[in-house]
Amino acid sequence: MKQTDFQGELGRLHPASFGWALWCCDHRREEAEEVLQTAYLKVLDGAASFDGKSSLRTWFFGVIRHTAREQRRRRWVRDELLGRWLAMQPNPPSTPTPETSASASETGRALLQSVAKLPRRQREVLHLVFYQDLTVEEASRVLTISLGTARTHFERGKRRLRDILSQTEDKHDRQ
Amino acid sequence: MTGNENDKETDRRDGELNNGELNNHDERNNSDDDKDLRARFMALRMEEETQTPEFTLSSMRRQLPARRLATVFARFGVVAVSLAAILVTVLWLKSGTPRRQPSQVASVIAWRSPTDFLLETPGQGLLQTVPAIGEWHDYSKVAEPGAMHSKVKK
């Protein structure tokens, strides 16, 4: 693939890539932007090279996920270890904070809050299949897990998400 | 087994189970049940896409040399800090070792075992002296070699 084509493809993928980066960073916008930028720099730098074994989208999503994980690890070291050691303060909440995406609508926020209660793997598979419109097989490649495992996470995630959503809606109706 | 290994093992088992069970599963999963979830996710996607930052790969290209330089500096920093830590540890260990005082060394040399006398055999004094010719020596004071075993029955 030519360099210009490659960059054009990345440009076309950009909104989807940002969406995926947002989910990988638990909807912390600034962090997602940083992750995406680092992922682009990795591609430009040659630290991540596309070998054509999978689709560009699958491969680049894998790069984003890997970069987000690195960033999370770095943040954990900084916040948990150094932060506690220096200030001896209680650690900040590590749970996803969908409230940070302030402009999300009521339904969007409800979905984000429900999804935030799921385990990370289930969240990721559901996002890739429903949000990014990938197949379960493609999602398994992005997450570097087997197809069967991805299907399990997909099924369990769906079931649990439906339960959480219905509980939330019931509460909402009662109020 | 670590938590990570446990996860992998669970994943593997789940995978084996579900490869068989769900082979006829629709990959896109467009069943009626899923349509609702898909619609919710798609609505969220529409919202989030409006907030997507601009795609500026060309400006990132300008950052590339600085990033490479930063990487080199970071690596150099890590190596320098490690070397400094090793050096400090070695120096600290060396300074912590107590030095021997000359008087202590002398006392060690002069030390004698409290059971040293047991090594002194009877007649040792006789064996260590050289008799002079013509000089009388009272050998009767020295115990006979077989005297100790005289009571032993053959």
mmCIF file of N, CA and C in Angstrom, chain A residues 17-149:
data_model
loop_
_atom_site.group_PDB
_atom_site.id
_atom_site.type_symbol
_atom_site.label_atom_id
_atom_site.label_comp_id
_atom_site.label_asym_id
_atom_site.label_seq_id
_atom_site.Cartn_x
_atom_site.Cartn_y
_atom_site.Cartn_z
ATOM 1 N N SER A 17 -11.737 5.417 14.705
ATOM 2 C CA SER A 17 -10.570 5.209 15.570
ATOM 3 C C SER A 17 -10.703 6.013 16.853
ATOM 4 N N PHE A 18 -11.211 7.229 16.713
ATOM 5 C CA PHE A 18 -11.377 8.071 17.903
ATOM 6 C C PHE A 18 -12.435 7.456 18.833
ATOM 7 N N GLY A 19 -13.505 6.943 18.224
ATOM 8 C CA GLY A 19 -14.554 6.284 19.014
ATOM 9 C C GLY A 19 -13.984 5.118 19.808
ATOM 10 N N TRP A 20 -13.159 4.319 19.155
ATOM 11 C CA TRP A 20 -12.541 3.154 19.806
ATOM 12 C C TRP A 20 -11.569 3.611 20.905
ATOM 13 N N ALA A 21 -10.797 4.658 20.592
ATOM 14 C CA ALA A 21 -9.851 5.187 21.591
ATOM 15 C C ALA A 21 -10.610 5.687 22.827
ATOM 16 N N LEU A 22 -11.748 6.325 22.587
ATOM 17 C CA LEU A 22 -12.574 6.824 23.700
ATOM 18 C C LEU A 22 -12.994 5.674 24.616
ATOM 19 N N TRP A 23 -13.417 4.572 23.992
ATOM 20 C CA TRP A 23 -13.876 3.429 24.785
ATOM 21 C C TRP A 23 -12.719 2.742 25.486
ATOM 22 N N CYS A 24 -11.567 2.723 24.826
ATOM 23 C CA CYS A 24 -10.395 2.108 25.461
ATOM 24 C C CYS A 24 -9.931 2.928 26.660
ATOM 25 N N CYS A 25 -10.239 4.228 26.639
ATOM 26 C CA CYS A 25 -9.811 5.120 27.737
ATOM 27 C C CYS A 25 -10.974 5.445 28.667
ATOM 28 N N ASP A 26 -11.986 4.603 28.687
ATOM 29 C CA ASP A 26 -13.143 4.799 29.566
ATOM 30 C C ASP A 26 -13.758 6.187 29.417
ATOM 31 N N HIS A 27 -13.818 6.652 28.184
ATOM 32 C CA HIS A 27 -14.439 7.938 27.838
ATOM 33 C C HIS A 27 -13.782 9.151 28.459
ATOM 34 N N ARG A 28 -12.491 9.040 28.708
ATOM 35 C CA ARG A 28 -11.737 10.235 29.119
ATOM 36 C C ARG A 28 -11.184 10.839 27.833
ATOM 37 N N ARG A 29 -11.778 11.935 27.440
ATOM 38 C CA ARG A 29 -11.531 12.502 26.119
ATOM 39 C C ARG A 29 -10.058 12.868 25.883
ATOM 40 N N GLU A 30 -9.488 13.582 26.832
ATOM 41 C CA GLU A 30 -8.092 14.033 26.663
ATOM 42 C C GLU A 30 -7.159 12.844 26.509
ATOM 43 N N GLU A 31 -7.422 11.853 27.317
ATOM 44 C CA GLU A 31 -6.587 10.652 27.283
ATOM 45 C C GLU A 31 -6.743 9.929 25.941
ATOM 46 N N ALA A 32 -7.979 9.903 25.447
ATOM 47 C CA ALA A 32 -8.251 9.241 24.163
ATOM 48 C C ALA A 32 -7.522 9.955 23.033
ATOM 49 N N GLU A 33 -7.534 11.277 23.077
ATOM 50 C CA GLU A 33 -6.829 12.056 22.042
ATOM 51 C C GLU A 33 -5.334 11.752 22.082
ATOM 52 N N GLU A 34 -4.808 11.664 23.298
ATOM 53 C CA GLU A 34 -3.383 11.388 23.459
ATOM 54 C C GLU A 34 -3.031 9.984 22.939
ATOM 55 N N VAL A 35 -3.906 9.033 23.267
ATOM 56 C CA VAL A 35 -3.687 7.651 22.826
ATOM 57 C C VAL A 35 -3.705 7.576 21.304
ATOM 58 N N LEU A 36 -4.688 8.236 20.712
ATOM 59 C CA LEU A 36 -4.816 8.189 19.258
ATOM 60 C C LEU A 36 -3.599 8.839 18.596
ATOM 61 N N GLN A 37 -3.169 9.941 19.151
ATOM 62 C CA GLN A 37 -2.004 10.636 18.600
ATOM 63 C C GLN A 37 -0.758 9.752 18.717
ATOM 64 N N THR A 38 -0.596 9.113 19.864
ATOM 65 C CA THR A 38 0.552 8.213 20.055
ATOM 66 C C THR A 38 0.490 7.059 19.058
ATOM 67 N N ALA A 39 -0.728 6.556 18.815
ATOM 68 C CA ALA A 39 -0.888 5.451 17.862
ATOM 69 C C ALA A 39 -0.491 5.902 16.455
ATOM 70 N N TYR A 40 -0.905 7.112 16.068
ATOM 71 C CA TYR A 40 -0.516 7.645 14.748
ATOM 72 C C TYR A 40 0.999 7.809 14.672
ATOM 73 N N LEU A 41 1.574 8.311 15.755
ATOM 74 C CA LEU A 41 3.031 8.508 15.773
ATOM 75 C C LEU A 41 3.773 7.179 15.673
ATOM 76 N N LYS A 42 3.201 6.163 16.290
ATOM 77 C CA LYS A 42 3.808 4.823 16.201
ATOM 78 C C LYS A 42 3.821 4.342 14.752
ATOM 79 N N VAL A 43 2.711 4.629 14.058
ATOM 80 C CA VAL A 43 2.605 4.219 12.655
ATOM 81 C C VAL A 43 3.619 4.995 11.807
ATOM 82 N N LEU A 44 3.678 6.310 12.024
ATOM 83 C CA LEU A 44 4.601 7.151 11.244
ATOM 84 C C LEU A 44 6.050 6.796 11.538
ATOM 85 N N ASP A 45 6.318 6.490 12.788
ATOM 86 C CA ASP A 45 7.660 6.190 13.263
ATOM 87 C C ASP A 45 8.144 4.820 12.776
ATOM 88 N N GLY A 46 7.192 3.963 12.438
ATOM 89 C CA GLY A 46 7.539 2.598 12.028
ATOM 90 C C GLY A 46 7.541 1.629 13.201
ATOM 91 N N ALA A 47 7.206 2.127 14.394
ATOM 92 C CA ALA A 47 7.153 1.249 15.566
ATOM 93 C C ALA A 47 6.013 0.232 15.416
ATOM 94 N N ALA A 48 4.964 0.628 14.693
ATOM 95 C CA ALA A 48 3.870 -0.301 14.372
ATOM 96 C C ALA A 48 3.761 -0.345 12.855
ATOM 97 N N SER A 49 3.959 -1.522 12.293
ATOM 98 C CA SER A 49 3.893 -1.603 10.828
ATOM 99 C C SER A 49 2.812 -2.589 10.400
ATOM 100 N N PHE A 50 2.089 -2.205 9.359
ATOM 101 C CA PHE A 50 0.969 -3.005 8.857
ATOM 102 C C PHE A 50 1.507 -4.085 7.925
ATOM 103 N N ASP A 51 1.265 -5.344 8.279
ATOM 104 C CA ASP A 51 1.800 -6.441 7.453
ATOM 105 C C ASP A 51 0.764 -7.009 6.486
ATOM 106 N N GLY A 52 -0.444 -6.498 6.516
ATOM 107 C CA GLY A 52 -1.466 -6.929 5.558
ATOM 108 C C GLY A 52 -2.127 -8.251 5.891
ATOM 109 N N LYS A 53 -1.846 -8.810 7.071
ATOM 110 C CA LYS A 53 -2.448 -10.099 7.434
ATOM 111 C C LYS A 53 -3.933 -9.947 7.787
ATOM 112 N N SER A 54 -4.292 -8.773 8.255
ATOM 113 C CA SER A 54 -5.703 -8.508 8.568
ATOM 114 C C SER A 54 -6.085 -7.197 7.887
ATOM 115 N N SER A 55 -7.326 -6.764 8.102
ATOM 116 C CA SER A 55 -7.720 -5.495 7.486
ATOM 117 C C SER A 55 -7.045 -4.349 8.238
ATOM 118 N N LEU A 56 -6.933 -3.213 7.565
ATOM 119 C CA LEU A 56 -6.259 -2.049 8.167
ATOM 120 C C LEU A 56 -6.966 -1.628 9.458
ATOM 121 N N ARG A 57 -8.302 -1.699 9.418
ATOM 122 C CA ARG A 57 -9.071 -1.272 10.583
ATOM 123 C C ARG A 57 -8.793 -2.178 11.780
ATOM 124 N N THR A 58 -8.817 -3.488 11.547
ATOM 125 C CA THR A 58 -8.557 -4.444 12.627
ATOM 126 C C THR A 58 -7.174 -4.203 13.226
ATOM 127 N N TRP A 59 -6.197 -4.028 12.322
ATOM 128 C CA TRP A 59 -4.816 -3.832 12.768
ATOM 129 C C TRP A 59 -4.666 -2.524 13.559
ATOM 130 N N PHE A 60 -5.234 -1.451 13.014
ATOM 131 C CA PHE A 60 -5.048 -0.150 13.679
ATOM 132 C C PHE A 60 -5.808 -0.107 15.018
ATOM 133 N N PHE A 61 -6.933 -0.768 15.076
ATOM 134 C CA PHE A 61 -7.660 -0.838 16.357
ATOM 135 C C PHE A 61 -6.818 -1.582 17.402
ATOM 136 N N GLY A 62 -6.110 -2.600 16.918
ATOM 137 C CA GLY A 62 -5.209 -3.339 17.816
ATOM 138 C C GLY A 62 -4.108 -2.436 18.341
ATOM 139 N N VAL A 63 -3.570 -1.572 17.453
ATOM 140 C CA VAL A 63 -2.512 -0.622 17.864
ATOM 141 C C VAL A 63 -3.066 0.339 18.916
ATOM 142 N N ILE A 64 -4.270 0.823 18.669
ATOM 143 C CA ILE A 64 -4.893 1.772 19.624
ATOM 144 C C ILE A 64 -5.093 1.092 20.980
ATOM 145 N N ARG A 65 -5.584 -0.124 20.942
ATOM 146 C CA ARG A 65 -5.849 -0.846 22.193
ATOM 147 C C ARG A 65 -4.548 -1.050 22.970
ATOM 148 N N HIS A 66 -3.513 -1.442 22.240
ATOM 149 C CA HIS A 66 -2.204 -1.673 22.876
ATOM 150 C C HIS A 66 -1.670 -0.368 23.479
ATOM 151 N N THR A 67 -1.799 0.714 22.724
ATOM 152 C CA THR A 67 -1.314 2.020 23.203
ATOM 153 C C THR A 67 -2.094 2.465 24.441
ATOM 154 N N ALA A 68 -3.395 2.247 24.415
ATOM 155 C CA ALA A 68 -4.230 2.636 25.570
ATOM 156 C C ALA A 68 -3.837 1.840 26.802
ATOM 157 N N ARG A 69 -3.523 0.582 26.593
ATOM 158 C CA ARG A 69 -3.122 -0.272 27.722
ATOM 159 C C ARG A 69 -1.799 0.208 28.325
ATOM 160 N N GLU A 70 -0.880 0.578 27.417
ATOM 161 C CA GLU A 70 0.415 1.123 27.890
ATOM 162 C C GLU A 70 0.186 2.381 28.722
ATOM 163 N N GLN A 71 -0.678 3.228 28.194
ATOM 164 C CA GLN A 71 -0.958 4.507 28.864
ATOM 165 C C GLN A 71 -1.617 4.271 30.228
ATOM 166 N N ARG A 72 -2.518 3.292 30.263
ATOM 167 C CA ARG A 72 -3.208 2.965 31.513
ATOM 168 C C ARG A 72 -2.208 2.488 32.561
ATOM 169 N N ARG A 73 -1.278 1.654 32.098
ATOM 170 C CA ARG A 73 -0.255 1.120 32.994
ATOM 171 C C ARG A 73 0.603 2.256 33.540
ATOM 172 N N ARG A 74 0.980 3.159 32.644
ATOM 173 C CA ARG A 74 1.818 4.294 33.045
ATOM 174 C C ARG A 74 1.072 5.180 34.046
ATOM 175 N N ARG A 75 -0.203 5.403 33.770
ATOM 176 C CA ARG A 75 -1.002 6.241 34.657
ATOM 177 C C ARG A 75 -1.171 5.582 36.023
ATOM 178 N N TRP A 76 -1.331 4.256 35.982
ATOM 179 C CA TRP A 76 -1.482 3.515 37.236
ATOM 180 C C TRP A 76 -0.225 3.682 38.094
ATOM 181 N N VAL A 77 0.921 3.536 37.456
ATOM 182 C CA VAL A 77 2.185 3.678 38.193
ATOM 183 C C VAL A 77 2.275 5.087 38.779
ATOM 184 N N ARG A 78 1.937 6.071 37.957
ATOM 185 C CA ARG A 78 2.054 7.469 38.386
ATOM 186 C C ARG A 78 1.054 7.773 39.525
ATOM 187 N N ASP A 79 -0.201 7.396 39.295
ATOM 188 C CA ASP A 79 -1.239 7.748 40.268
ATOM 189 C C ASP A 79 -1.180 6.907 41.528
ATOM 190 N N GLU A 80 -1.137 5.606 41.321
ATOM 191 C CA GLU A 80 -1.259 4.704 42.461
ATOM 192 C C GLU A 80 0.012 4.660 43.304
ATOM 193 N N LEU A 81 1.126 4.466 42.636
ATOM 194 C CA LEU A 81 2.354 4.282 43.405
ATOM 195 C C LEU A 81 2.948 5.609 43.866
ATOM 196 N N LEU A 82 3.291 6.454 42.885
ATOM 197 C CA LEU A 82 3.941 7.723 43.235
ATOM 198 C C LEU A 82 2.987 8.630 44.003
ATOM 199 N N GLY A 83 1.732 8.681 43.524
ATOM 200 C CA GLY A 83 0.732 9.552 44.160
ATOM 201 C C GLY A 83 0.530 9.188 45.618
ATOM 202 N N ARG A 84 0.388 7.896 45.888
ATOM 203 C CA ARG A 84 0.152 7.446 47.255
ATOM 204 C C ARG A 84 1.394 7.667 48.113
ATOM 205 N N TRP A 85 2.529 7.384 47.487
ATOM 206 C CA TRP A 85 3.781 7.467 48.228
ATOM 207 C C TRP A 85 4.091 8.917 48.613
ATOM 208 N N LEU A 86 3.884 9.817 47.672
ATOM 209 C CA LEU A 86 4.237 11.221 47.939
ATOM 210 C C LEU A 86 3.198 11.917 48.817
ATOM 211 N N ALA A 87 1.939 11.762 48.436
ATOM 212 C CA ALA A 87 0.912 12.545 49.128
ATOM 213 C C ALA A 87 0.179 11.755 50.202
ATOM 214 N N MET A 88 0.273 10.427 50.137
ATOM 215 C CA MET A 88 -0.467 9.560 51.053
ATOM 216 C C MET A 88 -1.953 9.918 51.057
ATOM 217 N N GLN A 89 -2.455 10.142 49.856
ATOM 218 C CA GLN A 89 -3.864 10.498 49.695
ATOM 219 C C GLN A 89 -4.626 9.294 49.157
ATOM 220 N N PRO A 90 -5.941 9.235 49.393
ATOM 221 C CA PRO A 90 -6.707 8.119 48.827
ATOM 222 C C PRO A 90 -6.663 8.165 47.299
ATOM 223 N N ASN A 91 -6.583 6.947 46.711
ATOM 224 C CA ASN A 91 -6.467 6.883 45.249
ATOM 225 C C ASN A 91 -7.740 7.354 44.558
ATOM 226 N N PRO A 92 -7.584 8.006 43.387
ATOM 227 C CA PRO A 92 -8.770 8.470 42.673
ATOM 228 C C PRO A 92 -9.573 7.293 42.137
ATOM 229 N N PRO A 93 -10.869 7.455 41.945
ATOM 230 C CA PRO A 93 -11.678 6.331 41.474
ATOM 231 C C PRO A 93 -11.235 5.876 40.087
ATOM 232 N N SER A 94 -11.048 4.565 39.942
ATOM 233 C CA SER A 94 -10.580 4.058 38.654
ATOM 234 C C SER A 94 -11.726 3.570 37.785
ATOM 235 N N THR A 95 -12.935 3.689 38.283
ATOM 236 C CA THR A 95 -14.081 3.240 37.501
ATOM 237 C C THR A 95 -14.320 4.198 36.330
ATOM 238 N N PRO A 96 -14.845 3.685 35.245
ATOM 239 C CA PRO A 96 -15.093 4.558 34.103
ATOM 240 C C PRO A 96 -16.026 5.702 34.464
ATOM 241 N N THR A 97 -15.760 6.829 33.889
ATOM 242 C CA THR A 97 -16.569 8.009 34.213
ATOM 243 C C THR A 97 -17.240 8.543 32.960
ATOM 244 N N PRO A 98 -18.367 7.953 32.598
ATOM 245 C CA PRO A 98 -19.053 8.397 31.387
ATOM 246 C C PRO A 98 -19.541 9.840 31.482
ATOM 247 N N GLU A 99 -19.596 10.350 32.705
ATOM 248 C CA GLU A 99 -20.051 11.733 32.869
ATOM 249 C C GLU A 99 -19.106 12.717 32.184
ATOM 250 N N THR A 100 -17.860 12.249 31.978
ATOM 251 C CA THR A 100 -16.880 13.153 31.389
ATOM 252 C C THR A 100 -17.251 13.544 29.960
ATOM 253 N N SER A 101 -17.972 12.668 29.280
ATOM 254 C CA SER A 101 -18.436 13.049 27.946
ATOM 255 C C SER A 101 -19.741 13.826 28.122
ATOM 256 N N ALA A 102 -19.555 15.070 28.475
ATOM 257 C CA ALA A 102 -20.678 15.879 28.947
ATOM 258 C C ALA A 102 -21.780 16.050 27.909
ATOM 259 N N SER A 103 -21.400 16.011 26.668
ATOM 260 C CA SER A 103 -22.403 16.314 25.651
ATOM 261 C C SER A 103 -23.246 15.107 25.254
ATOM 262 N N ALA A 104 -22.996 13.928 25.861
ATOM 263 C CA ALA A 104 -23.798 12.760 25.527
ATOM 264 C C ALA A 104 -25.240 12.974 25.973
ATOM 265 N N SER A 105 -26.169 12.473 25.152
ATOM 266 C CA SER A 105 -27.581 12.659 25.484
ATOM 267 C C SER A 105 -27.965 11.756 26.649
ATOM 268 N N GLU A 106 -29.238 11.888 27.071
ATOM 269 C CA GLU A 106 -29.723 11.097 28.212
ATOM 270 C C GLU A 106 -29.601 9.600 27.926
ATOM 271 N N THR A 107 -30.045 9.185 26.740
ATOM 272 C CA THR A 107 -29.988 7.751 26.409
ATOM 273 C C THR A 107 -28.550 7.291 26.254
ATOM 274 N N GLY A 108 -27.757 8.160 25.652
ATOM 275 C CA GLY A 108 -26.334 7.841 25.469
ATOM 276 C C GLY A 108 -25.648 7.666 26.802
ATOM 277 N N ARG A 109 -25.954 8.569 27.722
ATOM 278 C CA ARG A 109 -25.329 8.506 29.046
ATOM 279 C C ARG A 109 -25.782 7.250 29.799
ATOM 280 N N ALA A 110 -27.088 6.926 29.627
ATOM 281 C CA ALA A 110 -27.611 5.713 30.293
ATOM 282 C C ALA A 110 -26.892 4.479 29.772
ATOM 283 N N LEU A 111 -26.675 4.446 28.454
ATOM 284 C CA LEU A 111 -25.975 3.305 27.866
ATOM 285 C C LEU A 111 -24.540 3.230 28.384
ATOM 286 N N LEU A 112 -23.878 4.386 28.418
ATOM 287 C CA LEU A 112 -22.483 4.414 28.879
ATOM 288 C C LEU A 112 -22.374 3.951 30.329
ATOM 289 N N GLN A 113 -23.309 4.414 31.147
ATOM 290 C CA GLN A 113 -23.272 4.027 32.561
ATOM 291 C C GLN A 113 -23.536 2.538 32.737
ATOM 292 N N SER A 114 -24.419 1.999 31.898
ATOM 293 C CA SER A 114 -24.713 0.559 31.985
ATOM 294 C C SER A 114 -23.523 -0.253 31.501
ATOM 295 N N VAL A 115 -22.936 0.183 30.396
ATOM 296 C CA VAL A 115 -21.801 -0.549 29.832
ATOM 297 C C VAL A 115 -20.613 -0.504 30.794
ATOM 298 N N ALA A 116 -20.494 0.608 31.512
ATOM 299 C CA ALA A 116 -19.370 0.759 32.453
ATOM 300 C C ALA A 116 -19.408 -0.287 33.559
ATOM 301 N N LYS A 117 -20.579 -0.900 33.776
ATOM 302 C CA LYS A 117 -20.686 -1.917 34.825
ATOM 303 C C LYS A 117 -20.222 -3.295 34.341
ATOM 304 N N LEU A 118 -19.980 -3.421 33.046
ATOM 305 C CA LEU A 118 -19.554 -4.704 32.490
ATOM 306 C C LEU A 118 -18.040 -4.849 32.624
ATOM 307 N N PRO A 119 -17.545 -6.096 32.611
ATOM 308 C CA PRO A 119 -16.091 -6.284 32.577
ATOM 309 C C PRO A 119 -15.513 -5.727 31.277
ATOM 310 N N ARG A 120 -14.237 -5.336 31.343
ATOM 311 C CA ARG A 120 -13.606 -4.662 30.205
ATOM 312 C C ARG A 120 -13.728 -5.459 28.902
ATOM 313 N N ARG A 121 -13.459 -6.774 28.951
ATOM 314 C CA ARG A 121 -13.516 -7.604 27.743
ATOM 315 C C ARG A 121 -14.896 -7.554 27.092
ATOM 316 N N GLN A 122 -15.916 -7.696 27.919
ATOM 317 C CA GLN A 122 -17.283 -7.691 27.387
ATOM 318 C C GLN A 122 -17.604 -6.337 26.768
ATOM 319 N N ARG A 123 -17.172 -5.290 27.443
ATOM 320 C CA ARG A 123 -17.374 -3.921 26.932
ATOM 321 C C ARG A 123 -16.740 -3.777 25.562
ATOM 322 N N GLU A 124 -15.509 -4.272 25.464
ATOM 323 C CA GLU A 124 -14.761 -4.105 24.216
ATOM 324 C C GLU A 124 -15.416 -4.870 23.068
ATOM 325 N N VAL A 125 -15.830 -6.109 23.344
ATOM 326 C CA VAL A 125 -16.451 -6.906 22.271
ATOM 327 C C VAL A 125 -17.762 -6.253 21.831
ATOM 328 N N LEU A 126 -18.563 -5.827 22.795
ATOM 329 C CA LEU A 126 -19.849 -5.201 22.445
ATOM 330 C C LEU A 126 -19.622 -3.934 21.626
ATOM 331 N N HIS A 127 -18.652 -3.152 22.033
ATOM 332 C CA HIS A 127 -18.358 -1.924 21.295
ATOM 333 C C HIS A 127 -17.961 -2.247 19.860
ATOM 334 N N LEU A 128 -17.037 -3.200 19.713
ATOM 335 C CA LEU A 128 -16.539 -3.512 18.367
ATOM 336 C C LEU A 128 -17.648 -4.054 17.465
ATOM 337 N N VAL A 129 -18.542 -4.840 18.029
ATOM 338 C CA VAL A 129 -19.589 -5.448 17.200
ATOM 339 C C VAL A 129 -20.734 -4.462 16.932
ATOM 340 N N PHE A 130 -21.232 -3.820 17.969
ATOM 341 C CA PHE A 130 -22.409 -2.961 17.799
ATOM 342 C C PHE A 130 -22.058 -1.539 17.344
ATOM 343 N N TYR A 131 -20.994 -1.019 17.856
ATOM 344 C CA TYR A 131 -20.646 0.381 17.588
ATOM 345 C C TYR A 131 -19.814 0.487 16.308
ATOM 346 N N GLN A 132 -18.831 -0.397 16.210
ATOM 347 C CA GLN A 132 -17.944 -0.342 15.044
ATOM 348 C C GLN A 132 -18.424 -1.237 13.906
ATOM 349 N N ASP A 133 -19.464 -2.004 14.148
ATOM 350 C CA ASP A 133 -20.054 -2.878 13.137
ATOM 351 C C ASP A 133 -19.056 -3.919 12.602
ATOM 352 N N LEU A 134 -18.210 -4.416 13.466
ATOM 353 C CA LEU A 134 -17.302 -5.495 13.080
ATOM 354 C C LEU A 134 -17.995 -6.833 13.336
ATOM 355 N N THR A 135 -17.472 -7.883 12.739
ATOM 356 C CA THR A 135 -17.992 -9.216 13.076
ATOM 357 C C THR A 135 -17.317 -9.652 14.374
ATOM 358 N N VAL A 136 -17.876 -10.691 14.980
ATOM 359 C CA VAL A 136 -17.272 -11.190 16.237
ATOM 360 C C VAL A 136 -15.850 -11.692 15.950
ATOM 361 N N GLU A 137 -15.667 -12.260 14.761
ATOM 362 C CA GLU A 137 -14.348 -12.773 14.388
ATOM 363 C C GLU A 137 -13.333 -11.622 14.291
ATOM 364 N N GLU A 138 -13.763 -10.536 13.652
ATOM 365 C CA GLU A 138 -12.857 -9.371 13.550
ATOM 366 C C GLU A 138 -12.565 -8.797 14.936
ATOM 367 N N ALA A 139 -13.584 -8.777 15.779
ATOM 368 C CA ALA A 139 -13.393 -8.277 17.153
ATOM 369 C C ALA A 139 -12.377 -9.141 17.889
ATOM 370 N N SER A 140 -12.457 -10.457 17.653
ATOM 371 C CA SER A 140 -11.519 -11.357 18.330
ATOM 372 C C SER A 140 -10.094 -11.077 17.869
ATOM 373 N N ARG A 141 -9.944 -10.694 16.601
ATOM 374 C CA ARG A 141 -8.592 -10.374 16.089
ATOM 375 C C ARG A 141 -8.075 -9.080 16.704
ATOM 376 N N VAL A 142 -8.953 -8.111 16.844
ATOM 377 C CA VAL A 142 -8.530 -6.844 17.462
ATOM 378 C C VAL A 142 -8.078 -7.085 18.900
ATOM 379 N N LEU A 143 -8.828 -7.923 19.606
ATOM 380 C CA LEU A 143 -8.547 -8.154 21.024
ATOM 381 C C LEU A 143 -7.521 -9.259 21.250
ATOM 382 N N THR A 144 -7.049 -9.857 20.146
ATOM 383 C CA THR A 144 -6.105 -10.996 20.184
ATOM 384 C C THR A 144 -6.578 -12.098 21.147
ATOM 385 N N ILE A 145 -7.828 -12.492 20.959
ATOM 386 C CA ILE A 145 -8.371 -13.639 21.705
ATOM 387 C C ILE A 145 -8.990 -14.593 20.686
ATOM 388 N N SER A 146 -9.311 -15.804 21.121
ATOM 389 C CA SER A 146 -9.875 -16.766 20.169
ATOM 390 C C SER A 146 -11.328 -16.384 19.845
ATOM 391 N N LEU A 147 -11.786 -16.920 18.718
ATOM 392 C CA LEU A 147 -13.149 -16.606 18.275
ATOM 393 C C LEU A 147 -14.175 -17.071 19.308
ATOM 394 N N GLY A 148 -13.958 -18.264 19.841
ATOM 395 C CA GLY A 148 -14.884 -18.807 20.848
ATOM 396 C C GLY A 148 -14.968 -17.928 22.082
ATOM 397 N N THR A 149 -13.812 -17.448 22.509
ATOM 398 C CA THR A 149 -13.771 -16.571 23.685
ATOM 399 C C THR A 149 -14.522 -15.280 23.403
#
